[in-house]
Short mmCIF file of C-alpha atoms and ligand atoms in Angstrom, two decimals:
data_model
loop_
_atom_site.label_atom_id
_atom_site.label_comp_id
_atom_site.label_asym_id
_atom_site.label_seq_id
_atom_site.Cartn_x
_atom_site.Cartn_y
_atom_site.Cartn_z
CA MET A 102 15.77 0.28 -33.69
CA GLU A 103 14.39 -3.09 -32.54
CA PHE A 104 16.16 -4.74 -29.61
CA GLU A 105 16.50 -8.50 -29.42
CA VAL A 106 14.11 -10.05 -26.89
CA THR A 107 14.69 -13.52 -25.46
CA VAL A 108 11.75 -15.58 -24.23
CA ALA A 109 13.05 -16.59 -20.81
CA ARG A 110 10.04 -18.36 -19.29
CA LYS A 111 6.53 -19.58 -19.99
CA THR A 112 4.26 -19.57 -16.97
CA ASP A 113 0.57 -19.90 -16.09
CA VAL A 114 0.33 -16.71 -14.05
CA LEU A 115 2.68 -13.75 -14.28
CA VAL A 116 2.47 -11.29 -11.40
CA VAL A 117 4.18 -7.95 -12.08
CA GLY A 118 5.22 -6.03 -8.95
CA GLY A 119 6.02 -7.56 -5.58
CA GLY A 120 4.38 -5.18 -3.08
CA CYS A 121 1.63 -6.34 -0.68
CA ALA A 122 -0.75 -6.94 -3.61
CA GLY A 123 1.76 -8.79 -5.75
CA LEU A 124 3.15 -11.10 -3.12
CA ALA A 125 -0.36 -11.97 -1.89
CA ALA A 126 -1.52 -12.61 -5.47
CA ALA A 127 1.49 -14.78 -6.29
CA ILE A 128 1.28 -16.87 -3.11
CA CYS A 129 -2.47 -17.43 -3.44
CA ALA A 130 -2.32 -18.30 -7.17
CA ALA A 131 0.48 -20.82 -6.49
CA ARG A 132 -1.35 -22.34 -3.52
CA HIS A 133 -4.31 -22.90 -5.81
CA GLY A 134 -2.24 -24.90 -8.22
CA ALA A 135 -0.94 -22.43 -10.82
CA LYS A 136 2.65 -22.14 -11.97
CA VAL A 137 3.53 -18.58 -10.93
CA LEU A 138 6.34 -16.16 -11.68
CA LEU A 139 6.55 -12.92 -9.69
CA ALA A 140 8.63 -10.22 -11.41
CA GLU A 141 9.80 -7.22 -9.39
CA ALA A 142 11.86 -4.21 -10.48
CA GLY A 143 13.64 -3.92 -7.11
CA SER A 144 15.49 -6.48 -5.01
CA CYS A 145 13.03 -7.28 -2.25
CA LEU A 146 9.34 -7.91 -1.78
CA GLY A 147 7.00 -5.57 0.07
CA GLY A 148 7.10 -2.43 -2.10
CA MET A 149 5.99 0.51 0.02
CA GLY A 150 6.00 -1.66 3.17
CA THR A 151 9.75 -2.38 2.85
CA ALA A 152 11.63 -0.21 0.33
CA GLY A 153 9.22 2.63 1.18
CA LEU A 154 9.54 2.06 4.99
CA VAL A 155 5.77 2.69 5.22
CA GLY A 156 3.94 1.46 8.31
CA PRO A 157 2.24 0.44 10.50
CA PHE A 158 -0.24 -1.84 8.75
CA MET A 159 -3.40 0.23 8.98
CA THR A 160 -6.39 -1.32 10.75
CA CYS A 161 -7.86 -4.66 9.69
CA TYR A 162 -10.89 -4.23 12.01
CA ASP A 163 -14.41 -2.96 11.39
CA PRO A 164 -15.05 0.77 12.01
CA ALA A 165 -16.05 0.11 15.63
CA GLY A 166 -12.71 -1.62 16.24
CA GLU A 167 -14.56 -4.68 17.53
CA ARG A 168 -14.15 -7.37 14.87
CA GLN A 169 -11.19 -8.25 12.68
CA VAL A 170 -12.59 -8.19 9.14
CA ILE A 171 -9.44 -8.48 7.03
CA LYS A 172 -7.94 -11.89 7.65
CA GLY A 173 -6.80 -14.45 5.05
CA ILE A 174 -3.24 -14.03 3.78
CA TYR A 175 -2.84 -10.69 5.60
CA ASP A 176 -3.53 -12.26 8.98
CA GLU A 177 -1.28 -15.24 8.24
CA PHE A 178 1.49 -12.84 7.18
CA VAL A 179 1.34 -10.68 10.31
CA ARG A 180 1.29 -13.73 12.57
CA ARG A 181 4.35 -15.19 10.83
CA MET A 182 6.10 -11.87 11.40
CA ALA A 183 4.95 -11.71 15.02
CA ALA A 184 6.28 -15.24 15.66
CA ARG A 185 9.76 -13.95 14.80
CA LYS A 186 9.21 -10.75 16.83
CA GLY A 187 8.95 -8.68 13.67
CA ALA A 188 5.39 -7.48 14.28
CA ILE A 189 2.98 -6.58 17.06
CA PRO A 190 -0.31 -8.27 16.09
CA PRO A 191 -3.37 -6.08 15.58
CA GLU A 192 -5.12 -7.13 18.79
CA ASP A 193 -2.14 -5.74 20.77
CA CYS A 194 -2.05 -2.34 19.01
CA HIS A 195 -4.64 0.09 20.34
CA ALA A 196 -6.01 3.44 19.25
CA GLY A 197 -3.96 6.20 20.85
CA ASP A 198 -0.87 4.10 21.55
CA SER A 199 2.61 4.64 20.12
CA TYR A 200 2.23 1.77 17.61
CA CYS A 201 -0.83 3.52 16.14
CA GLY A 202 0.98 6.90 16.05
CA TYR A 203 -1.06 8.17 19.05
CA ARG A 204 -4.00 8.46 16.65
CA ILE A 205 -7.50 7.51 17.73
CA PRO A 206 -10.23 7.65 15.04
CA GLY A 207 -9.74 4.87 12.50
CA HIS A 208 -6.50 3.67 14.08
CA ASP A 209 -7.59 0.97 16.51
CA HIS A 210 -5.76 -2.32 15.79
CA CYS A 211 -3.14 -1.19 13.36
CA ALA A 212 -0.17 -3.61 13.39
CA SER A 213 3.37 -2.37 13.93
CA PHE A 214 6.08 -4.26 12.03
CA SER A 215 9.70 -4.15 10.92
CA ALA A 216 10.56 -3.89 7.23
CA GLU A 217 13.30 -6.52 7.55
CA SER A 218 10.91 -9.06 9.01
CA PHE A 219 8.46 -8.26 6.18
CA LYS A 220 11.12 -8.97 3.53
CA ALA A 221 12.10 -12.30 5.08
CA VAL A 222 8.56 -13.59 5.65
CA ALA A 223 7.52 -12.60 2.13
CA GLU A 224 10.38 -14.54 0.57
CA ASP A 225 9.72 -17.55 2.83
CA LEU A 226 6.02 -17.69 1.98
CA CYS A 227 6.71 -17.33 -1.76
CA GLU A 228 9.25 -20.11 -1.66
CA GLU A 229 6.95 -22.39 0.36
CA ALA A 230 4.14 -21.83 -2.15
CA GLY A 231 6.46 -22.56 -5.09
CA VAL A 232 6.46 -19.03 -6.58
CA GLU A 233 9.42 -18.32 -8.84
CA LEU A 234 10.85 -14.87 -8.00
CA LEU A 235 12.56 -12.60 -10.50
CA TYR A 236 14.20 -9.46 -9.08
CA GLY A 237 15.77 -6.66 -11.11
CA ALA A 238 13.12 -6.94 -13.83
CA LEU A 239 11.39 -3.72 -14.86
CA PHE A 240 8.23 -4.31 -16.89
CA LEU A 241 8.36 -2.35 -20.14
CA ARG A 242 5.91 -3.66 -22.69
CA ALA A 243 2.97 -6.00 -23.12
CA VAL A 244 2.96 -8.42 -26.03
CA MET A 245 -0.62 -8.67 -27.30
CA ASN A 246 -2.55 -11.10 -29.51
CA GLU A 247 -3.66 -9.91 -32.93
CA ALA A 248 -7.00 -8.65 -31.68
CA GLY A 249 -5.17 -6.61 -29.03
CA ASP A 250 -7.31 -7.88 -26.16
CA ILE A 251 -5.15 -10.65 -24.68
CA ILE A 252 -1.65 -10.31 -23.23
CA THR A 253 0.51 -13.19 -24.42
CA GLY A 254 3.75 -12.03 -22.84
CA ALA A 255 5.50 -9.23 -21.03
CA VAL A 256 8.87 -7.70 -21.81
CA PHE A 257 11.22 -6.71 -18.97
CA ALA A 258 14.46 -4.73 -18.88
CA THR A 259 17.13 -6.72 -17.04
CA LYS A 260 20.93 -6.82 -16.75
CA MET A 261 20.80 -9.53 -19.43
CA GLY A 262 18.96 -7.23 -21.81
CA LEU A 263 15.29 -7.50 -22.69
CA ILE A 264 13.58 -10.70 -21.67
CA GLN A 265 10.06 -11.89 -22.35
CA ILE A 266 7.89 -13.90 -19.99
CA ASP A 267 4.94 -15.59 -21.69
CA ALA A 268 1.88 -16.16 -19.54
CA ARG A 269 -1.76 -17.20 -19.76
CA GLN A 270 -2.94 -14.82 -17.04
CA VAL A 271 -1.29 -11.60 -15.89
CA ILE A 272 -1.82 -9.73 -12.62
CA ASP A 273 -0.71 -6.08 -12.57
CA CYS A 274 0.47 -5.23 -9.06
CA THR A 275 2.83 -2.40 -10.00
CA GLY A 276 0.77 0.11 -7.98
CA ASP A 277 0.95 2.39 -11.03
CA GLY A 278 -1.07 0.18 -13.39
CA ASP A 279 1.94 -0.10 -15.72
CA VAL A 280 0.80 -3.33 -17.37
CA ALA A 281 -2.78 -2.15 -17.74
CA ALA A 282 -1.66 1.10 -19.39
CA ALA A 283 0.83 -0.67 -21.68
CA SER A 284 -1.79 -3.17 -22.82
CA GLY A 285 -4.33 -0.50 -23.75
CA ALA A 286 -6.69 -0.67 -20.75
CA PRO A 287 -8.25 2.73 -20.01
CA PHE A 288 -7.15 4.49 -16.83
CA LEU A 289 -7.54 7.74 -14.90
CA TYR A 290 -4.89 9.87 -13.26
CA GLY A 291 -5.57 12.14 -10.27
CA ASP A 292 -8.49 14.56 -10.06
CA ASP A 293 -10.16 16.40 -12.98
CA ALA A 294 -7.10 18.64 -13.24
CA GLY A 295 -4.72 15.66 -13.04
CA LEU A 296 -3.63 16.52 -9.50
CA THR A 297 -2.83 13.63 -7.14
CA GLN A 298 -2.37 13.39 -3.38
CA PRO A 299 1.14 14.51 -2.33
CA SER A 300 3.98 12.06 -1.78
CA SER A 301 6.14 11.46 1.31
CA LEU A 302 9.50 9.86 2.01
CA PHE A 303 9.41 7.86 5.24
CA PHE A 304 12.39 7.68 7.57
CA THR A 305 13.17 6.03 10.90
CA ILE A 306 14.66 7.52 14.07
CA ARG A 307 15.99 6.21 17.37
CA GLY A 308 16.42 7.80 20.77
CA VAL A 309 12.79 8.81 21.46
CA ASP A 310 12.17 9.10 25.21
CA LYS A 311 8.72 7.58 25.09
CA ALA A 312 7.94 8.08 28.77
CA LYS A 313 8.54 11.82 28.44
CA LEU A 314 6.42 12.01 25.31
CA GLU A 315 3.56 10.10 26.85
CA LYS A 316 3.65 12.13 30.07
CA LEU A 317 2.41 15.04 28.01
CA ARG A 318 -0.55 13.01 26.86
CA THR A 319 -1.39 11.98 30.41
CA GLU A 320 -1.04 15.54 31.67
CA THR A 321 -3.21 17.09 28.99
CA GLY A 322 -5.57 14.10 28.76
CA ARG A 323 -5.50 14.62 24.98
CA SER A 324 -3.88 12.31 22.49
CA GLU A 325 -3.73 15.15 19.95
CA SER A 326 -1.36 17.06 22.25
CA ILE A 327 1.37 14.88 20.73
CA PHE A 328 0.63 16.19 17.21
CA PHE A 329 1.83 19.73 18.03
CA GLN A 330 -0.33 21.17 15.29
CA LYS A 331 -0.62 24.67 16.79
CA GLU A 332 3.12 24.90 17.37
CA ILE A 333 3.94 23.71 13.84
CA MET A 334 1.53 26.23 12.28
CA GLN A 335 3.23 28.96 14.29
CA GLU A 336 6.69 27.77 13.19
CA MET A 337 5.44 27.92 9.60
CA GLU A 338 3.94 31.39 9.98
CA GLU A 339 7.12 32.70 11.53
CA GLY A 340 9.24 31.19 8.75
CA ARG A 341 11.15 28.69 10.90
CA TYR A 342 9.60 25.58 9.31
CA HIS A 343 9.04 25.04 5.61
CA VAL A 344 7.85 21.46 5.18
CA PRO A 345 4.19 21.57 4.08
CA ARG A 346 2.80 19.16 6.68
CA ASN A 347 1.34 20.51 9.88
CA LYS A 348 1.24 17.52 12.23
CA VAL A 349 3.72 15.31 14.06
CA ALA A 350 3.29 11.77 12.69
CA ILE A 351 5.54 9.20 14.35
CA TYR A 352 4.82 5.48 14.83
CA GLU A 353 6.71 3.08 17.06
CA CYS A 354 8.19 -0.06 15.47
CA PRO A 355 8.59 -3.37 17.35
CA ASP A 356 12.31 -2.65 17.98
CA GLY A 357 11.64 0.72 19.69
CA THR A 358 12.66 2.89 16.71
CA PHE A 359 9.99 5.22 15.27
CA ARG A 360 8.92 5.76 11.65
CA VAL A 361 8.30 9.36 10.67
CA ASN A 362 5.72 10.29 8.03
CA MET A 363 6.17 14.07 7.86
CA SER A 364 7.90 14.92 4.60
CA ARG A 365 5.71 16.08 1.74
CA VAL A 366 6.21 16.88 -1.93
CA GLN A 367 3.70 17.57 -4.68
CA MET A 368 4.35 16.23 -8.17
CA HIS A 369 2.54 16.89 -11.44
CA ASN A 370 3.42 13.54 -12.93
CA GLY A 371 4.42 10.75 -10.58
CA LEU A 372 5.29 8.54 -13.55
CA ASP A 373 7.95 10.87 -14.98
CA PRO A 374 11.29 9.50 -13.70
CA PHE A 375 12.98 12.91 -13.80
CA GLU A 376 10.22 14.45 -11.71
CA VAL A 377 10.15 11.51 -9.29
CA THR A 378 13.93 11.81 -8.86
CA ARG A 379 13.71 15.54 -8.14
CA ALA A 380 10.86 14.94 -5.67
CA THR A 381 12.76 12.14 -3.92
CA VAL A 382 15.84 14.37 -3.48
CA ALA A 383 13.65 17.25 -2.29
CA ALA A 384 11.84 15.02 0.24
CA ARG A 385 15.12 13.63 1.56
CA ARG A 386 16.40 17.21 1.98
CA GLN A 387 13.38 17.97 4.20
CA ILE A 388 14.48 15.36 6.72
CA PRO A 389 17.11 17.43 8.61
CA GLU A 390 14.54 20.22 9.01
CA ILE A 391 11.94 17.75 10.32
CA MET A 392 14.49 16.23 12.73
CA ASP A 393 15.38 19.71 13.93
CA LEU A 394 11.71 20.57 14.48
CA LEU A 395 11.09 17.37 16.45
CA ARG A 396 14.15 17.99 18.63
CA ARG A 397 13.06 21.56 19.35
CA ILE A 398 9.34 21.20 20.00
CA VAL A 399 8.56 17.62 21.03
CA PRO A 400 9.51 16.65 24.61
CA GLY A 401 11.19 13.25 24.42
CA CYS A 402 12.67 13.87 20.97
CA GLU A 403 15.62 16.05 22.06
CA GLN A 404 18.16 13.24 21.51
CA ILE A 405 16.78 11.61 18.36
CA GLU A 406 19.11 10.31 15.65
CA LEU A 407 18.40 9.33 12.08
CA VAL A 408 18.48 5.57 11.42
CA GLN A 409 17.46 5.27 7.76
CA THR A 410 15.59 7.00 4.97
CA ALA A 411 13.37 5.04 2.56
CA SER A 412 14.93 4.12 -0.74
CA VAL A 413 11.67 4.70 -2.60
CA LEU A 414 9.43 7.78 -2.45
CA GLY A 415 5.93 6.97 -1.16
CA GLN A 416 3.40 7.88 -3.83
CA ARG A 417 -0.15 7.78 -2.56
CA GLU A 418 -1.74 8.01 -5.95
CA THR A 419 -0.94 7.65 -9.66
CA ARG A 420 -2.99 5.67 -12.21
CA ARG A 421 -6.32 4.01 -11.43
CA ILE A 422 -7.77 1.67 -14.03
CA GLU A 423 -11.22 2.56 -15.30
CA GLY A 424 -13.03 -0.75 -15.06
CA ASP A 425 -16.69 -1.39 -15.89
CA PHE A 426 -17.32 -0.98 -12.17
CA VAL A 427 -15.78 1.81 -10.08
CA LEU A 428 -15.94 1.61 -6.26
CA THR A 429 -16.72 5.03 -4.75
CA GLY A 430 -16.36 6.87 -1.47
CA GLU A 431 -20.18 6.91 -1.35
CA ASP A 432 -20.19 3.09 -1.40
CA LEU A 433 -17.87 3.11 1.60
CA ARG A 434 -19.80 5.78 3.52
CA HIS A 435 -23.02 3.79 3.08
CA SER A 436 -21.38 0.48 4.07
CA ARG A 437 -22.55 -1.01 0.77
CA HIS A 438 -22.11 -4.65 -0.09
CA PHE A 439 -22.04 -6.35 -3.49
CA GLU A 440 -22.80 -9.86 -4.68
CA ASP A 441 -19.19 -10.25 -5.77
CA ASP A 442 -17.54 -8.95 -2.58
CA VAL A 443 -14.12 -10.56 -2.19
CA PHE A 444 -13.41 -9.04 1.21
CA ILE A 445 -14.84 -6.49 3.62
CA ALA A 446 -13.02 -3.57 5.23
CA GLY A 447 -13.42 -0.73 7.72
CA ASN A 448 -10.64 1.64 6.65
CA SER A 449 -11.21 5.38 6.82
CA ILE A 450 -10.96 7.82 3.93
CA ASP A 451 -7.55 9.46 4.37
CA MET A 452 -7.23 12.14 1.69
CA HIS A 453 -4.00 14.15 1.77
CA GLY A 454 -3.74 17.55 0.10
CA GLY A 455 -2.10 20.95 0.67
CA ASN A 456 -0.36 20.84 4.04
CA SER A 457 -3.08 18.85 5.79
CA VAL A 458 -5.23 15.73 5.64
CA ASN A 459 -8.99 15.39 5.13
CA TYR A 460 -9.61 12.35 7.33
CA GLN A 461 -13.14 10.89 7.32
CA PRO A 462 -13.22 8.14 9.96
CA ALA A 463 -15.19 5.08 8.82
CA LYS A 464 -18.49 4.70 10.67
CA GLY A 465 -21.14 2.01 11.02
CA ALA A 466 -20.61 -1.42 9.55
CA ALA A 467 -17.74 -2.66 7.40
CA TYR A 468 -18.16 -2.14 3.65
CA GLY A 469 -17.72 -4.67 0.85
CA VAL A 470 -15.07 -4.60 -1.85
CA PRO A 471 -16.24 -6.31 -5.05
CA TYR A 472 -14.23 -8.50 -7.42
CA ARG A 473 -15.10 -6.22 -10.35
CA ILE A 474 -12.68 -3.49 -9.18
CA LEU A 475 -9.87 -5.85 -10.19
CA LEU A 476 -11.07 -6.12 -13.81
CA PRO A 477 -9.79 -3.61 -16.35
CA ALA A 478 -11.81 -2.85 -19.46
CA LYS A 479 -10.60 -4.18 -22.85
CA VAL A 480 -7.91 -6.66 -21.75
CA LYS A 481 -9.36 -10.10 -21.12
CA ASN A 482 -6.61 -11.96 -19.26
CA LEU A 483 -5.50 -9.18 -16.92
CA LEU A 484 -6.34 -8.53 -13.28
CA VAL A 485 -5.19 -5.38 -11.47
CA ALA A 486 -4.74 -5.53 -7.68
CA GLY A 487 -3.54 -2.87 -5.23
CA ARG A 488 -3.32 0.87 -5.54
CA ALA A 489 -4.29 0.95 -9.24
CA ALA A 490 -7.60 -0.97 -8.97
CA SER A 491 -10.86 0.53 -10.26
CA MET A 492 -12.05 3.07 -7.67
CA ASP A 493 -12.63 6.78 -7.33
CA ARG A 494 -10.15 8.95 -5.44
CA GLU A 495 -12.04 8.71 -2.15
CA ALA A 496 -12.28 4.92 -2.22
CA LEU A 497 -8.58 4.83 -3.14
CA ALA A 498 -7.81 7.08 -0.15
CA ALA A 499 -9.32 4.36 2.07
CA ILE A 500 -8.39 0.99 0.61
CA ARG A 501 -4.91 1.85 -0.67
CA VAL A 502 -3.61 0.90 2.80
CA MET A 503 -1.81 -2.40 3.16
CA PRO A 504 -4.36 -4.81 4.72
CA PRO A 505 -6.98 -4.21 1.97
CA VAL A 506 -4.22 -4.35 -0.64
CA PHE A 507 -3.19 -7.82 0.63
CA ALA A 508 -6.86 -8.83 0.36
CA MET A 509 -7.11 -7.56 -3.22
CA GLY A 510 -4.00 -9.56 -4.09
CA GLN A 511 -5.47 -12.67 -2.49
CA ALA A 512 -8.66 -12.36 -4.54
CA ALA A 513 -6.78 -11.69 -7.79
CA GLY A 514 -4.37 -14.60 -7.29
CA THR A 515 -7.15 -17.02 -6.40
CA ALA A 516 -9.20 -15.94 -9.43
CA ALA A 517 -6.20 -16.24 -11.77
CA ALA A 518 -5.58 -19.80 -10.57
CA MET A 519 -9.25 -20.60 -11.24
CA CYS A 520 -8.84 -19.23 -14.78
CA ILE A 521 -5.88 -21.57 -15.34
CA ALA A 522 -7.69 -24.60 -13.91
CA GLU A 523 -10.89 -23.92 -15.85
CA ASN A 524 -9.33 -22.40 -18.97
CA THR A 525 -11.44 -19.29 -18.65
CA GLU A 526 -11.05 -15.50 -18.31
CA PRO A 527 -11.20 -13.37 -15.15
CA ALA A 528 -14.55 -11.82 -16.15
CA GLN A 529 -16.07 -15.32 -16.56
CA VAL A 530 -14.96 -16.68 -13.18
CA ASP A 531 -17.81 -18.17 -11.15
CA ILE A 532 -18.18 -15.74 -8.25
CA GLY A 533 -19.79 -18.29 -5.93
CA THR A 534 -16.84 -20.66 -6.33
CA LEU A 535 -14.32 -17.82 -5.91
CA ARG A 536 -16.02 -16.70 -2.71
CA ASP A 537 -16.11 -20.30 -1.43
CA LEU A 538 -12.37 -20.63 -2.03
CA LEU A 539 -11.68 -17.31 -0.30
CA ARG A 540 -13.87 -18.26 2.66
CA ALA A 541 -12.02 -21.57 2.97
CA ASP A 542 -8.79 -19.52 3.03
CA ASP A 543 -10.01 -17.53 6.05
CA VAL A 544 -11.24 -14.44 4.17
CA VAL A 545 -14.15 -12.72 5.93
CA LEU A 546 -16.96 -11.92 3.48
CA GLU A 547 -19.90 -10.95 5.72
C1 FAD B 8 3.24 8.24 2.16
C2 FAD B 8 2.42 7.01 2.35
C3 FAD B 8 1.98 6.66 3.63
C4 FAD B 8 1.24 5.50 3.81
N1 FAD B 8 0.89 5.10 5.08
C5 FAD B 8 0.34 3.87 5.25
C6 FAD B 8 0.17 3.34 6.55
O1 FAD B 8 0.51 3.96 7.54
N2 FAD B 8 -0.37 2.11 6.67
C7 FAD B 8 -0.76 1.37 5.58
O2 FAD B 8 -1.24 0.24 5.76
N3 FAD B 8 -0.61 1.86 4.34
C8 FAD B 8 -0.05 3.07 4.15
N4 FAD B 8 0.16 3.54 2.89
C9 FAD B 8 -0.38 2.83 1.72
C10 FAD B 8 0.38 1.61 1.29
O3 FAD B 8 1.72 1.60 1.73
C11 FAD B 8 0.39 1.43 -0.23
O4 FAD B 8 -0.73 2.00 -0.86
C12 FAD B 8 0.38 -0.06 -0.53
O5 FAD B 8 1.51 -0.64 0.11
C13 FAD B 8 0.42 -0.29 -2.02
O6 FAD B 8 0.69 -1.64 -2.28
P1 FAD B 8 0.85 -2.15 -3.76
O7 FAD B 8 1.24 -3.57 -3.67
O8 FAD B 8 -0.37 -1.77 -4.54
O9 FAD B 8 2.01 -1.25 -4.38
P2 FAD B 8 3.54 -1.05 -3.94
O10 FAD B 8 3.77 -1.28 -2.51
O11 FAD B 8 3.93 0.28 -4.52
O12 FAD B 8 4.28 -2.21 -4.75
C14 FAD B 8 4.46 -2.16 -6.13
C15 FAD B 8 5.68 -3.01 -6.47
O13 FAD B 8 5.79 -3.09 -7.88
C16 FAD B 8 7.10 -2.81 -8.29
N5 FAD B 8 6.99 -2.21 -9.62
C17 FAD B 8 6.44 -1.01 -9.95
N6 FAD B 8 6.50 -0.82 -11.27
C18 FAD B 8 7.09 -1.92 -11.78
C19 FAD B 8 7.42 -2.30 -13.11
N7 FAD B 8 7.15 -1.51 -14.17
N8 FAD B 8 8.04 -3.51 -13.31
C20 FAD B 8 8.32 -4.31 -12.24
N9 FAD B 8 8.02 -3.99 -10.96
C21 FAD B 8 7.40 -2.81 -10.74
C22 FAD B 8 7.64 -1.85 -7.24
O14 FAD B 8 9.06 -1.91 -7.20
C23 FAD B 8 6.97 -2.36 -5.99
O15 FAD B 8 7.74 -3.34 -5.32
C24 FAD B 8 0.91 4.70 2.69
C25 FAD B 8 1.37 5.04 1.42
C26 FAD B 8 2.13 6.17 1.24
C27 FAD B 8 2.64 6.49 -0.12
#
């Protein structure tokens, strides 16, 4: 049965998905002169950073923690949030402090923020740039040209039925590569056996006695004393704790509440809505057990209360497009740079699996992230920014965090606006001009 589809808008650039990548892409494309529509399935911007309650913003500094290397729209965003007391800027968050989850390697200069401030700043910046927002619009289908290599429109499920948005350039920021997959671009999913990193449902708590918690750190002289790894392993062995994550992971927010990243569920297919629903319910059911554990074993957490659980399960990994170029963990480890770098980063490889994390702290100089990871094969007028860009699992485990994702969005949005102005395709964009525009917009490239 064919459903009736109404063409609701024609736009230059259609951005699908309003997480960090999507909002950055939309704002930057609009600032560079394109008419932009940003379509989002939910009812707020920010994706994982808001509906997912994920935070803090991971580091935007080089591996030595000496130089801020991710700036541009990310930096502007954090400073707008900080001005309304919704964020602690990166220079004021230090390795080992509560804002960085008491973590040291790879965690210098994270930035703590509140999800509510994120939502408000994102909507303000979109409005100021002239981005048209469309909430409650779930992307379903790509409308292709006859040759099947150009997207002419996208169909969304809405309360008004199916609507179509026609566009000249499309940027897939769904995190899951939904548009890329629907338009026939090749993609990969998980490891060789199709297994992905586990998922977690964030929640926030109040009532942490920080002084008591930090006394322990001072007494032992070890930041890791706050992770209670040995105690949790023992609780697991003795059958008192069943959540498959063996470390305390709590991060202070600007308002004194803490986010908790300790639930963990493994899915086979993070795109199957029935499985995602079951996993979300299972993760939410872990929360009382985690709260109980914290109250029992962590000094300073005896009186904690639950504030909120995330409304969306945090999936670390689903689809990755298979572009002509694939950024690898090796590229990051060797601090490689490319002629088409659109930003540089110093984020560590943070690979979750089983009940633990394989964390490889970034070392040496910052590495480059090239424009080509945003280009899917086969579809000529599509860019993919964020979690689904073209990279192997190790590179994904590093640059899936929010500051690099903002930077990917900035590059994609700027390139899409160039395509509109010059009537060209993303793969034909002049890299020198793109890099000049990014540099002028405060992006660090060297
Ligand atoms: C458990 C966990 C812990 C993490 N910890 C940190 C951390 O401490 N610090 C950090 O910086 N990063 C962290 N990250 C990583 C980071 O939060 C995400 O990788 C990043 O935010 C992804 O951004 P995105 O814009 O690519 O996707 P998302 O934030 O997922 O945004 C995608 C948006 O697209 C929308 N969407 C999806 N499909 C459709 C569709 N078909 N139609 C319309 N809209 C659609 C979604 O509703 C969403 O708003 C963590 C991630 C997870 C899962």
